[in-house]
Amino acid sequence: MPAKDDPITNTERHTVVEATRPLVGTTRPRLVVVSGMLLGLQMDLGDAPIVVGRASDCAIAIPHPSVSRNHCRFWREDGAFWIEDLGSTNHTYLNGVQVTRAQLRDGDQIGVGGNAIKFFVGASLDATYHAELIDLAIYDSLTGFFNRRHFCAVLDEELAKTADGAPLSVLIVDLDLFKQINDRHGHPVGDQVLATVARVMRERTPGEFVIGRLGGEEFAVLLPGQLREAAANLAETLRAAVAAHPVEAAGLALPITVSIGVAQADAHERSRGHLLKLADDQLYRAKQEGRNRVCVAA
C-alpha cells in the first residue's frame, strides 16, 4: 500500500471507457460512476493507485464542494483491491458504512460526497444492469447523443476545468421549421429527420467534442479549448452538411436546414447559464435574419 503521506501522482495511464462499452466478457477490475456529476464514467483499475477528489490532477476529478481535494484512493495489493479515505471532510462510505480502509469485493458501492462509484471484478450481472441504467440516464435514445441533463453536467465540468480562462466554446443548433415537418408528415417522419441530422452532425464533428440533444429539435456542441473562430468554422461546416442532405421520407426528398448560434465562454463570467444564453441569443438572431445561417457572439 502506498504511504499515506506520499505525494499523489498518476504514473499510469488509466483507461477510461464510455458507458456504452459492454461490461460483459471483461475480467478486468473496474470502477463505474453510477450517480453524481460523472455518471457513466468507467475506469479500469491497474497497478497504479486511482485517486478520487476535487483536485484537477486526480484520476477521477469531481469538481464539487462535497468532495475533498484528495478524497479517497483505490489500489491493488497482493492480488486484492483496497480503498482508503484520505482524511476527507465528508468521509468515504462503503455500502453505506463509513470506512477508513477496507478491502473491496465485486459489486461494492463507494460513496464519495453525493457520488456513488461501483467496483466490479469480472462480468457480473450487476455490472451489466448498471451499464444499461447508465445508458438510459445519459443518452438520448433517438440520436445517441448525451441528453440535456448529462450534457449540462459535462459542460459544468469543463467550465470548472477552464476556470483560469482557457478557451471554451459552444454551438446551439436548431432545425428550421421543424414543426411544419411534424404537422405535414407526422412524427415518425420528424423522428427520421432528427436521426438524419444527428448522423450528419456526428460524421462532421471531431470526436474530441461533445454533442448533446437539449430537447426537441435543438442540439448543442461543446468545444473545449476552442476559440469562437474555430467554433464558427465548425458551425458553418455543420450547417452546410445538413443543407446538402435532404431526408428521403414518405416518397419525398425533404430539404432540411439548421440555424446555429455560437458563443465563447466569457473570461469573467464562466457559468453554464451565461454561456448558453450567449449562444441562444445568437441562435435567435440567426432565425430572425432568415434561418439557415450561423451567427456568432462578439
JSON list of N, CA and C in Angstrom, two decimals, residues 189-247:
[
{"chain": "A", "resi": 189, "resn": "VAL", "atom": "N", "xyz": [-41.92, 10.71, -39.40]},
{"chain": "A", "resi": 189, "resn": "VAL", "atom": "CA", "xyz": [-41.03, 11.39, -40.35]},
{"chain": "A", "resi": 189, "resn": "VAL", "atom": "C", "xyz": [-40.17, 12.41, -39.61]},
{"chain": "A", "resi": 190, "resn": "GLY", "atom": "N", "xyz": [-40.76, 13.10, -38.65]},
{"chain": "A", "resi": 190, "resn": "GLY", "atom": "CA", "xyz": [-39.98, 14.04, -37.85]},
{"chain": "A", "resi": 190, "resn": "GLY", "atom": "C", "xyz": [-38.83, 13.35, -37.15]},
{"chain": "A", "resi": 191, "resn": "ASP", "atom": "N", "xyz": [-39.08, 12.16, -36.61]},
{"chain": "A", "resi": 191, "resn": "ASP", "atom": "CA", "xyz": [-38.00, 11.41, -35.95]},
{"chain": "A", "resi": 191, "resn": "ASP", "atom": "C", "xyz": [-36.93, 11.00, -36.96]},
{"chain": "A", "resi": 192, "resn": "GLN", "atom": "N", "xyz": [-37.35, 10.66, -38.16]},
{"chain": "A", "resi": 192, "resn": "GLN", "atom": "CA", "xyz": [-36.38, 10.30, -39.20]},
{"chain": "A", "resi": 192, "resn": "GLN", "atom": "C", "xyz": [-35.50, 11.49, -39.55]},
{"chain": "A", "resi": 193, "resn": "VAL", "atom": "N", "xyz": [-36.11, 12.67, -39.60]},
{"chain": "A", "resi": 193, "resn": "VAL", "atom": "CA", "xyz": [-35.34, 13.89, -39.88]},
{"chain": "A", "resi": 193, "resn": "VAL", "atom": "C", "xyz": [-34.33, 14.14, -38.76]},
{"chain": "A", "resi": 194, "resn": "LEU", "atom": "N", "xyz": [-34.76, 14.02, -37.51]},
{"chain": "A", "resi": 194, "resn": "LEU", "atom": "CA", "xyz": [-33.86, 14.24, -36.38]},
{"chain": "A", "resi": 194, "resn": "LEU", "atom": "C", "xyz": [-32.70, 13.25, -36.41]},
{"chain": "A", "resi": 195, "resn": "ALA", "atom": "N", "xyz": [-33.00, 11.98, -36.69]},
{"chain": "A", "resi": 195, "resn": "ALA", "atom": "CA", "xyz": [-31.96, 10.96, -36.73]},
{"chain": "A", "resi": 195, "resn": "ALA", "atom": "C", "xyz": [-30.96, 11.24, -37.86]},
{"chain": "A", "resi": 196, "resn": "THR", "atom": "N", "xyz": [-31.47, 11.72, -39.00]},
{"chain": "A", "resi": 196, "resn": "THR", "atom": "CA", "xyz": [-30.58, 12.03, -40.13]},
{"chain": "A", "resi": 196, "resn": "THR", "atom": "C", "xyz": [-29.67, 13.21, -39.80]},
{"chain": "A", "resi": 197, "resn": "VAL", "atom": "N", "xyz": [-30.23, 14.26, -39.22]},
{"chain": "A", "resi": 197, "resn": "VAL", "atom": "CA", "xyz": [-29.42, 15.41, -38.82]},
{"chain": "A", "resi": 197, "resn": "VAL", "atom": "C", "xyz": [-28.37, 14.99, -37.79]},
{"chain": "A", "resi": 198, "resn": "ALA", "atom": "N", "xyz": [-28.77, 14.13, -36.84]},
{"chain": "A", "resi": 198, "resn": "ALA", "atom": "CA", "xyz": [-27.82, 13.65, -35.83]},
{"chain": "A", "resi": 198, "resn": "ALA", "atom": "C", "xyz": [-26.67, 12.89, -36.48]},
{"chain": "A", "resi": 199, "resn": "ARG", "atom": "N", "xyz": [-26.98, 12.06, -37.47]},
{"chain": "A", "resi": 199, "resn": "ARG", "atom": "CA", "xyz": [-25.93, 11.30, -38.16]},
{"chain": "A", "resi": 199, "resn": "ARG", "atom": "C", "xyz": [-24.96, 12.25, -38.87]},
{"chain": "A", "resi": 200, "resn": "VAL", "atom": "N", "xyz": [-25.50, 13.26, -39.56]},
{"chain": "A", "resi": 200, "resn": "VAL", "atom": "CA", "xyz": [-24.65, 14.22, -40.26]},
{"chain": "A", "resi": 200, "resn": "VAL", "atom": "C", "xyz": [-23.76, 14.96, -39.27]},
{"chain": "A", "resi": 201, "resn": "MET", "atom": "N", "xyz": [-24.35, 15.38, -38.13]},
{"chain": "A", "resi": 201, "resn": "MET", "atom": "CA", "xyz": [-23.56, 16.09, -37.13]},
{"chain": "A", "resi": 201, "resn": "MET", "atom": "C", "xyz": [-22.45, 15.21, -36.56]},
{"chain": "A", "resi": 202, "resn": "ARG", "atom": "N", "xyz": [-22.77, 13.95, -36.30]},
{"chain": "A", "resi": 202, "resn": "ARG", "atom": "CA", "xyz": [-21.77, 13.04, -35.75]},
{"chain": "A", "resi": 202, "resn": "ARG", "atom": "C", "xyz": [-20.63, 12.83, -36.73]},
{"chain": "A", "resi": 203, "resn": "GLU", "atom": "N", "xyz": [-20.96, 12.69, -38.01]},
{"chain": "A", "resi": 203, "resn": "GLU", "atom": "CA", "xyz": [-19.92, 12.45, -39.03]},
{"chain": "A", "resi": 203, "resn": "GLU", "atom": "C", "xyz": [-19.01, 13.66, -39.21]},
{"chain": "A", "resi": 204, "resn": "ARG", "atom": "N", "xyz": [-19.55, 14.86, -39.01]},
{"chain": "A", "resi": 204, "resn": "ARG", "atom": "CA", "xyz": [-18.77, 16.08, -39.29]},
{"chain": "A", "resi": 204, "resn": "ARG", "atom": "C", "xyz": [-18.12, 16.69, -38.03]},
{"chain": "A", "resi": 205, "resn": "THR", "atom": "N", "xyz": [-18.43, 16.17, -36.87]},
{"chain": "A", "resi": 205, "resn": "THR", "atom": "CA", "xyz": [-17.90, 16.74, -35.63]},
{"chain": "A", "resi": 205, "resn": "THR", "atom": "C", "xyz": [-16.73, 15.91, -35.13]},
{"chain": "A", "resi": 206, "resn": "PRO", "atom": "N", "xyz": [-15.55, 16.50, -34.93]},
{"chain": "A", "resi": 206, "resn": "PRO", "atom": "CA", "xyz": [-14.41, 15.74, -34.41]},
{"chain": "A", "resi": 206, "resn": "PRO", "atom": "C", "xyz": [-14.74, 15.04, -33.09]},
{"chain": "A", "resi": 207, "resn": "GLY", "atom": "N", "xyz": [-14.15, 13.88, -32.89]},
{"chain": "A", "resi": 207, "resn": "GLY", "atom": "CA", "xyz": [-14.50, 13.04, -31.76]},
{"chain": "A", "resi": 207, "resn": "GLY", "atom": "C", "xyz": [-14.22, 13.64, -30.39]},
{"chain": "A", "resi": 208, "resn": "GLU", "atom": "N", "xyz": [-13.31, 14.61, -30.32]},
{"chain": "A", "resi": 208, "resn": "GLU", "atom": "CA", "xyz": [-12.99, 15.18, -29.01]},
{"chain": "A", "resi": 208, "resn": "GLU", "atom": "C", "xyz": [-14.04, 16.17, -28.53]},
{"chain": "A", "resi": 209, "resn": "PHE", "atom": "N", "xyz": [-15.00, 16.52, -29.36]},
{"chain": "A", "resi": 209, "resn": "PHE", "atom": "CA", "xyz": [-16.06, 17.45, -28.97]},
{"chain": "A", "resi": 209, "resn": "PHE", "atom": "C", "xyz": [-17.30, 16.68, -28.54]},
{"chain": "A", "resi": 210, "resn": "VAL", "atom": "N", "xyz": [-18.11, 17.29, -27.70]},
{"chain": "A", "resi": 210, "resn": "VAL", "atom": "CA", "xyz": [-19.26, 16.63, -27.08]},
{"chain": "A", "resi": 210, "resn": "VAL", "atom": "C", "xyz": [-20.55, 17.16, -27.71]},
{"chain": "A", "resi": 211, "resn": "ILE", "atom": "N", "xyz": [-21.43, 16.24, -28.12]},
{"chain": "A", "resi": 211, "resn": "ILE", "atom": "CA", "xyz": [-22.71, 16.63, -28.70]},
{"chain": "A", "resi": 211, "resn": "ILE", "atom": "C", "xyz": [-23.84, 16.20, -27.77]},
{"chain": "A", "resi": 212, "resn": "GLY", "atom": "N", "xyz": [-24.81, 17.08, -27.57]},
{"chain": "A", "resi": 212, "resn": "GLY", "atom": "CA", "xyz": [-25.97, 16.75, -26.76]},
{"chain": "A", "resi": 212, "resn": "GLY", "atom": "C", "xyz": [-27.26, 17.16, -27.46]},
{"chain": "A", "resi": 213, "resn": "ARG", "atom": "N", "xyz": [-28.33, 16.48, -27.11]},
{"chain": "A", "resi": 213, "resn": "ARG", "atom": "CA", "xyz": [-29.66, 16.89, -27.57]},
{"chain": "A", "resi": 213, "resn": "ARG", "atom": "C", "xyz": [-30.33, 17.60, -26.40]},
{"chain": "A", "resi": 214, "resn": "LEU", "atom": "N", "xyz": [-30.53, 18.90, -26.56]},
{"chain": "A", "resi": 214, "resn": "LEU", "atom": "CA", "xyz": [-31.09, 19.70, -25.47]},
{"chain": "A", "resi": 214, "resn": "LEU", "atom": "C", "xyz": [-32.58, 19.48, -25.33]},
{"chain": "A", "resi": 215, "resn": "GLY", "atom": "N", "xyz": [-33.21, 18.98, -26.39]},
{"chain": "A", "resi": 215, "resn": "GLY", "atom": "CA", "xyz": [-34.65, 18.74, -26.34]},
{"chain": "A", "resi": 215, "resn": "GLY", "atom": "C", "xyz": [-35.27, 19.07, -27.68]},
{"chain": "A", "resi": 216, "resn": "GLY", "atom": "N", "xyz": [-36.32, 18.31, -28.05]},
{"chain": "A", "resi": 216, "resn": "GLY", "atom": "CA", "xyz": [-36.99, 18.59, -29.32]},
{"chain": "A", "resi": 216, "resn": "GLY", "atom": "C", "xyz": [-36.03, 18.54, -30.48]},
{"chain": "A", "resi": 217, "resn": "GLU", "atom": "N", "xyz": [-35.99, 19.64, -31.25]},
{"chain": "A", "resi": 217, "resn": "GLU", "atom": "CA", "xyz": [-35.13, 19.72, -32.42]},
{"chain": "A", "resi": 217, "resn": "GLU", "atom": "C", "xyz": [-33.87, 20.55, -32.15]},
{"chain": "A", "resi": 218, "resn": "GLU", "atom": "N", "xyz": [-33.50, 20.70, -30.90]},
{"chain": "A", "resi": 218, "resn": "GLU", "atom": "CA", "xyz": [-32.35, 21.54, -30.54]},
{"chain": "A", "resi": 218, "resn": "GLU", "atom": "C", "xyz": [-31.20, 20.70, -30.02]},
{"chain": "A", "resi": 219, "resn": "PHE", "atom": "N", "xyz": [-30.01, 20.95, -30.57]},
{"chain": "A", "resi": 219, "resn": "PHE", "atom": "CA", "xyz": [-28.79, 20.24, -30.19]},
{"chain": "A", "resi": 219, "resn": "PHE", "atom": "C", "xyz": [-27.74, 21.26, -29.72]},
{"chain": "A", "resi": 220, "resn": "ALA", "atom": "N", "xyz": [-26.71, 20.74, -29.08]},
{"chain": "A", "resi": 220, "resn": "ALA", "atom": "CA", "xyz": [-25.60, 21.60, -28.67]},
{"chain": "A", "resi": 220, "resn": "ALA", "atom": "C", "xyz": [-24.29, 20.85, -28.86]},
{"chain": "A", "resi": 221, "resn": "VAL", "atom": "N", "xyz": [-23.25, 21.59, -29.17]},
{"chain": "A", "resi": 221, "resn": "VAL", "atom": "CA", "xyz": [-21.91, 21.01, -29.32]},
{"chain": "A", "resi": 221, "resn": "VAL", "atom": "C", "xyz": [-20.97, 21.78, -28.41]},
{"chain": "A", "resi": 222, "resn": "LEU", "atom": "N", "xyz": [-20.21, 21.06, -27.59]},
{"chain": "A", "resi": 222, "resn": "LEU", "atom": "CA", "xyz": [-19.26, 21.65, -26.66]},
{"chain": "A", "resi": 222, "resn": "LEU", "atom": "C", "xyz": [-17.86, 21.48, -27.21]},
{"chain": "A", "resi": 223, "resn": "LEU", "atom": "N", "xyz": [-17.11, 22.60, -27.29]},
{"chain": "A", "resi": 223, "resn": "LEU", "atom": "CA", "xyz": [-15.78, 22.58, -27.90]},
{"chain": "A", "resi": 223, "resn": "LEU", "atom": "C", "xyz": [-14.73, 23.09, -26.90]},
{"chain": "A", "resi": 224, "resn": "PRO", "atom": "N", "xyz": [-14.25, 22.22, -26.00]},
{"chain": "A", "resi": 224, "resn": "PRO", "atom": "CA", "xyz": [-13.20, 22.64, -25.07]},
{"chain": "A", "resi": 224, "resn": "PRO", "atom": "C", "xyz": [-11.93, 23.03, -25.83]},
{"chain": "A", "resi": 225, "resn": "GLY", "atom": "N", "xyz": [-11.29, 24.08, -25.36]},
{"chain": "A", "resi": 225, "resn": "GLY", "atom": "CA", "xyz": [-10.02, 24.51, -25.95]},
{"chain": "A", "resi": 225, "resn": "GLY", "atom": "C", "xyz": [-10.14, 25.27, -27.25]},
{"chain": "A", "resi": 226, "resn": "GLN", "atom": "N", "xyz": [-11.37, 25.58, -27.69]},
{"chain": "A", "resi": 226, "resn": "GLN", "atom": "CA", "xyz": [-11.56, 26.22, -28.99]},
{"chain": "A", "resi": 226, "resn": "GLN", "atom": "C", "xyz": [-12.05, 27.66, -28.84]},
{"chain": "A", "resi": 227, "resn": "LEU", "atom": "N", "xyz": [-11.43, 28.55, -29.60]},
{"chain": "A", "resi": 227, "resn": "LEU", "atom": "CA", "xyz": [-11.87, 29.93, -29.68]},
{"chain": "A", "resi": 227, "resn": "LEU", "atom": "C", "xyz": [-13.11, 30.02, -30.56]},
{"chain": "A", "resi": 228, "resn": "ARG", "atom": "N", "xyz": [-13.80, 31.17, -30.50]},
{"chain": "A", "resi": 228, "resn": "ARG", "atom": "CA", "xyz": [-15.06, 31.32, -31.24]},
{"chain": "A", "resi": 228, "resn": "ARG", "atom": "C", "xyz": [-14.85, 31.20, -32.75]},
{"chain": "A", "resi": 229, "resn": "GLU", "atom": "N", "xyz": [-13.67, 31.58, -33.23]},
{"chain": "A", "resi": 229, "resn": "GLU", "atom": "CA", "xyz": [-13.43, 31.50, -34.67]},
{"chain": "A", "resi": 229, "resn": "GLU", "atom": "C", "xyz": [-13.45, 30.05, -35.14]},
{"chain": "A", "resi": 230, "resn": "ALA", "atom": "N", "xyz": [-12.77, 29.16, -34.40]},
{"chain": "A", "resi": 230, "resn": "ALA", "atom": "CA", "xyz": [-12.78, 27.74, -34.76]},
{"chain": "A", "resi": 230, "resn": "ALA", "atom": "C", "xyz": [-14.17, 27.15, -34.61]},
{"chain": "A", "resi": 231, "resn": "ALA", "atom": "N", "xyz": [-14.89, 27.59, -33.57]},
{"chain": "A", "resi": 231, "resn": "ALA", "atom": "CA", "xyz": [-16.26, 27.11, -33.35]},
{"chain": "A", "resi": 231, "resn": "ALA", "atom": "C", "xyz": [-17.16, 27.54, -34.49]},
{"chain": "A", "resi": 232, "resn": "ALA", "atom": "N", "xyz": [-16.97, 28.77, -34.96]},
{"chain": "A", "resi": 232, "resn": "ALA", "atom": "CA", "xyz": [-17.78, 29.27, -36.08]},
{"chain": "A", "resi": 232, "resn": "ALA", "atom": "C", "xyz": [-17.50, 28.48, -37.36]},
{"chain": "A", "resi": 233, "resn": "ASN", "atom": "N", "xyz": [-16.25, 28.09, -37.56]},
{"chain": "A", "resi": 233, "resn": "ASN", "atom": "CA", "xyz": [-15.91, 27.29, -38.74]},
{"chain": "A", "resi": 233, "resn": "ASN", "atom": "C", "xyz": [-16.60, 25.93, -38.70]},
{"chain": "A", "resi": 234, "resn": "LEU", "atom": "N", "xyz": [-16.60, 25.30, -37.52]},
{"chain": "A", "resi": 234, "resn": "LEU", "atom": "CA", "xyz": [-17.30, 24.02, -37.40]},
{"chain": "A", "resi": 234, "resn": "LEU", "atom": "C", "xyz": [-18.79, 24.21, -37.60]},
{"chain": "A", "resi": 235, "resn": "ALA", "atom": "N", "xyz": [-19.34, 25.28, -37.05]},
{"chain": "A", "resi": 235, "resn": "ALA", "atom": "CA", "xyz": [-20.78, 25.55, -37.21]},
{"chain": "A", "resi": 235, "resn": "ALA", "atom": "C", "xyz": [-21.14, 25.68, -38.68]},
{"chain": "A", "resi": 236, "resn": "GLU", "atom": "N", "xyz": [-20.33, 26.37, -39.44]},
{"chain": "A", "resi": 236, "resn": "GLU", "atom": "CA", "xyz": [-20.60, 26.53, -40.87]},
{"chain": "A", "resi": 236, "resn": "GLU", "atom": "C", "xyz": [-20.50, 25.18, -41.60]},
{"chain": "A", "resi": 237, "resn": "THR", "atom": "N", "xyz": [-19.54, 24.36, -41.18]},
{"chain": "A", "resi": 237, "resn": "THR", "atom": "CA", "xyz": [-19.41, 23.01, -41.76]},
{"chain": "A", "resi": 237, "resn": "THR", "atom": "C", "xyz": [-20.68, 22.20, -41.50]},
{"chain": "A", "resi": 238, "resn": "LEU", "atom": "N", "xyz": [-21.19, 22.25, -40.28]},
{"chain": "A", "resi": 238, "resn": "LEU", "atom": "CA", "xyz": [-22.40, 21.51, -39.94]},
{"chain": "A", "resi": 238, "resn": "LEU", "atom": "C", "xyz": [-23.61, 22.06, -40.71]},
{"chain": "A", "resi": 239, "resn": "ARG", "atom": "N", "xyz": [-23.72, 23.37, -40.75]},
{"chain": "A", "resi": 239, "resn": "ARG", "atom": "CA", "xyz": [-24.86, 23.98, -41.45]},
{"chain": "A", "resi": 239, "resn": "ARG", "atom": "C", "xyz": [-24.89, 23.53, -42.91]},
{"chain": "A", "resi": 240, "resn": "ALA", "atom": "N", "xyz": [-23.75, 23.62, -43.58]},
{"chain": "A", "resi": 240, "resn": "ALA", "atom": "CA", "xyz": [-23.68, 23.27, -45.00]},
{"chain": "A", "resi": 240, "resn": "ALA", "atom": "C", "xyz": [-23.95, 21.77, -45.21]},
{"chain": "A", "resi": 241, "resn": "ALA", "atom": "N", "xyz": [-23.43, 20.93, -44.31]},
{"chain": "A", "resi": 241, "resn": "ALA", "atom": "CA", "xyz": [-23.60, 19.48, -44.45]},
{"chain": "A", "resi": 241, "resn": "ALA", "atom": "C", "xyz": [-25.07, 19.09, -44.31]},
{"chain": "A", "resi": 242, "resn": "VAL", "atom": "N", "xyz": [-25.77, 19.69, -43.35]},
{"chain": "A", "resi": 242, "resn": "VAL", "atom": "CA", "xyz": [-27.19, 19.38, -43.17]},
{"chain": "A", "resi": 242, "resn": "VAL", "atom": "C", "xyz": [-27.98, 19.83, -44.40]},
{"chain": "A", "resi": 243, "resn": "ALA", "atom": "N", "xyz": [-27.69, 21.02, -44.89]},
{"chain": "A", "resi": 243, "resn": "ALA", "atom": "CA", "xyz": [-28.41, 21.54, -46.06]},
{"chain": "A", "resi": 243, "resn": "ALA", "atom": "C", "xyz": [-28.19, 20.67, -47.29]},
{"chain": "A", "resi": 244, "resn": "ALA", "atom": "N", "xyz": [-27.04, 19.98, -47.34]},
{"chain": "A", "resi": 244, "resn": "ALA", "atom": "CA", "xyz": [-26.72, 19.15, -48.50]},
{"chain": "A", "resi": 244, "resn": "ALA", "atom": "C", "xyz": [-27.30, 17.74, -48.40]},
{"chain": "A", "resi": 245, "resn": "HIS", "atom": "N", "xyz": [-28.02, 17.45, -47.31]},
{"chain": "A", "resi": 245, "resn": "HIS", "atom": "CA", "xyz": [-28.55, 16.10, -47.11]},
{"chain": "A", "resi": 245, "resn": "HIS", "atom": "C", "xyz": [-30.07, 16.14, -46.90]},
{"chain": "A", "resi": 246, "resn": "PRO", "atom": "N", "xyz": [-30.84, 16.32, -47.97]},
{"chain": "A", "resi": 246, "resn": "PRO", "atom": "CA", "xyz": [-32.30, 16.22, -47.81]},
{"chain": "A", "resi": 246, "resn": "PRO", "atom": "C", "xyz": [-32.67, 14.83, -47.32]},
{"chain": "A", "resi": 247, "resn": "VAL", "atom": "N", "xyz": [-33.77, 14.74, -46.58]},
{"chain": "A", "resi": 247, "resn": "VAL", "atom": "CA", "xyz": [-34.19, 13.48, -45.99]},
{"chain": "A", "resi": 247, "resn": "VAL", "atom": "C", "xyz": [-35.21, 12.81, -46.89]}
]
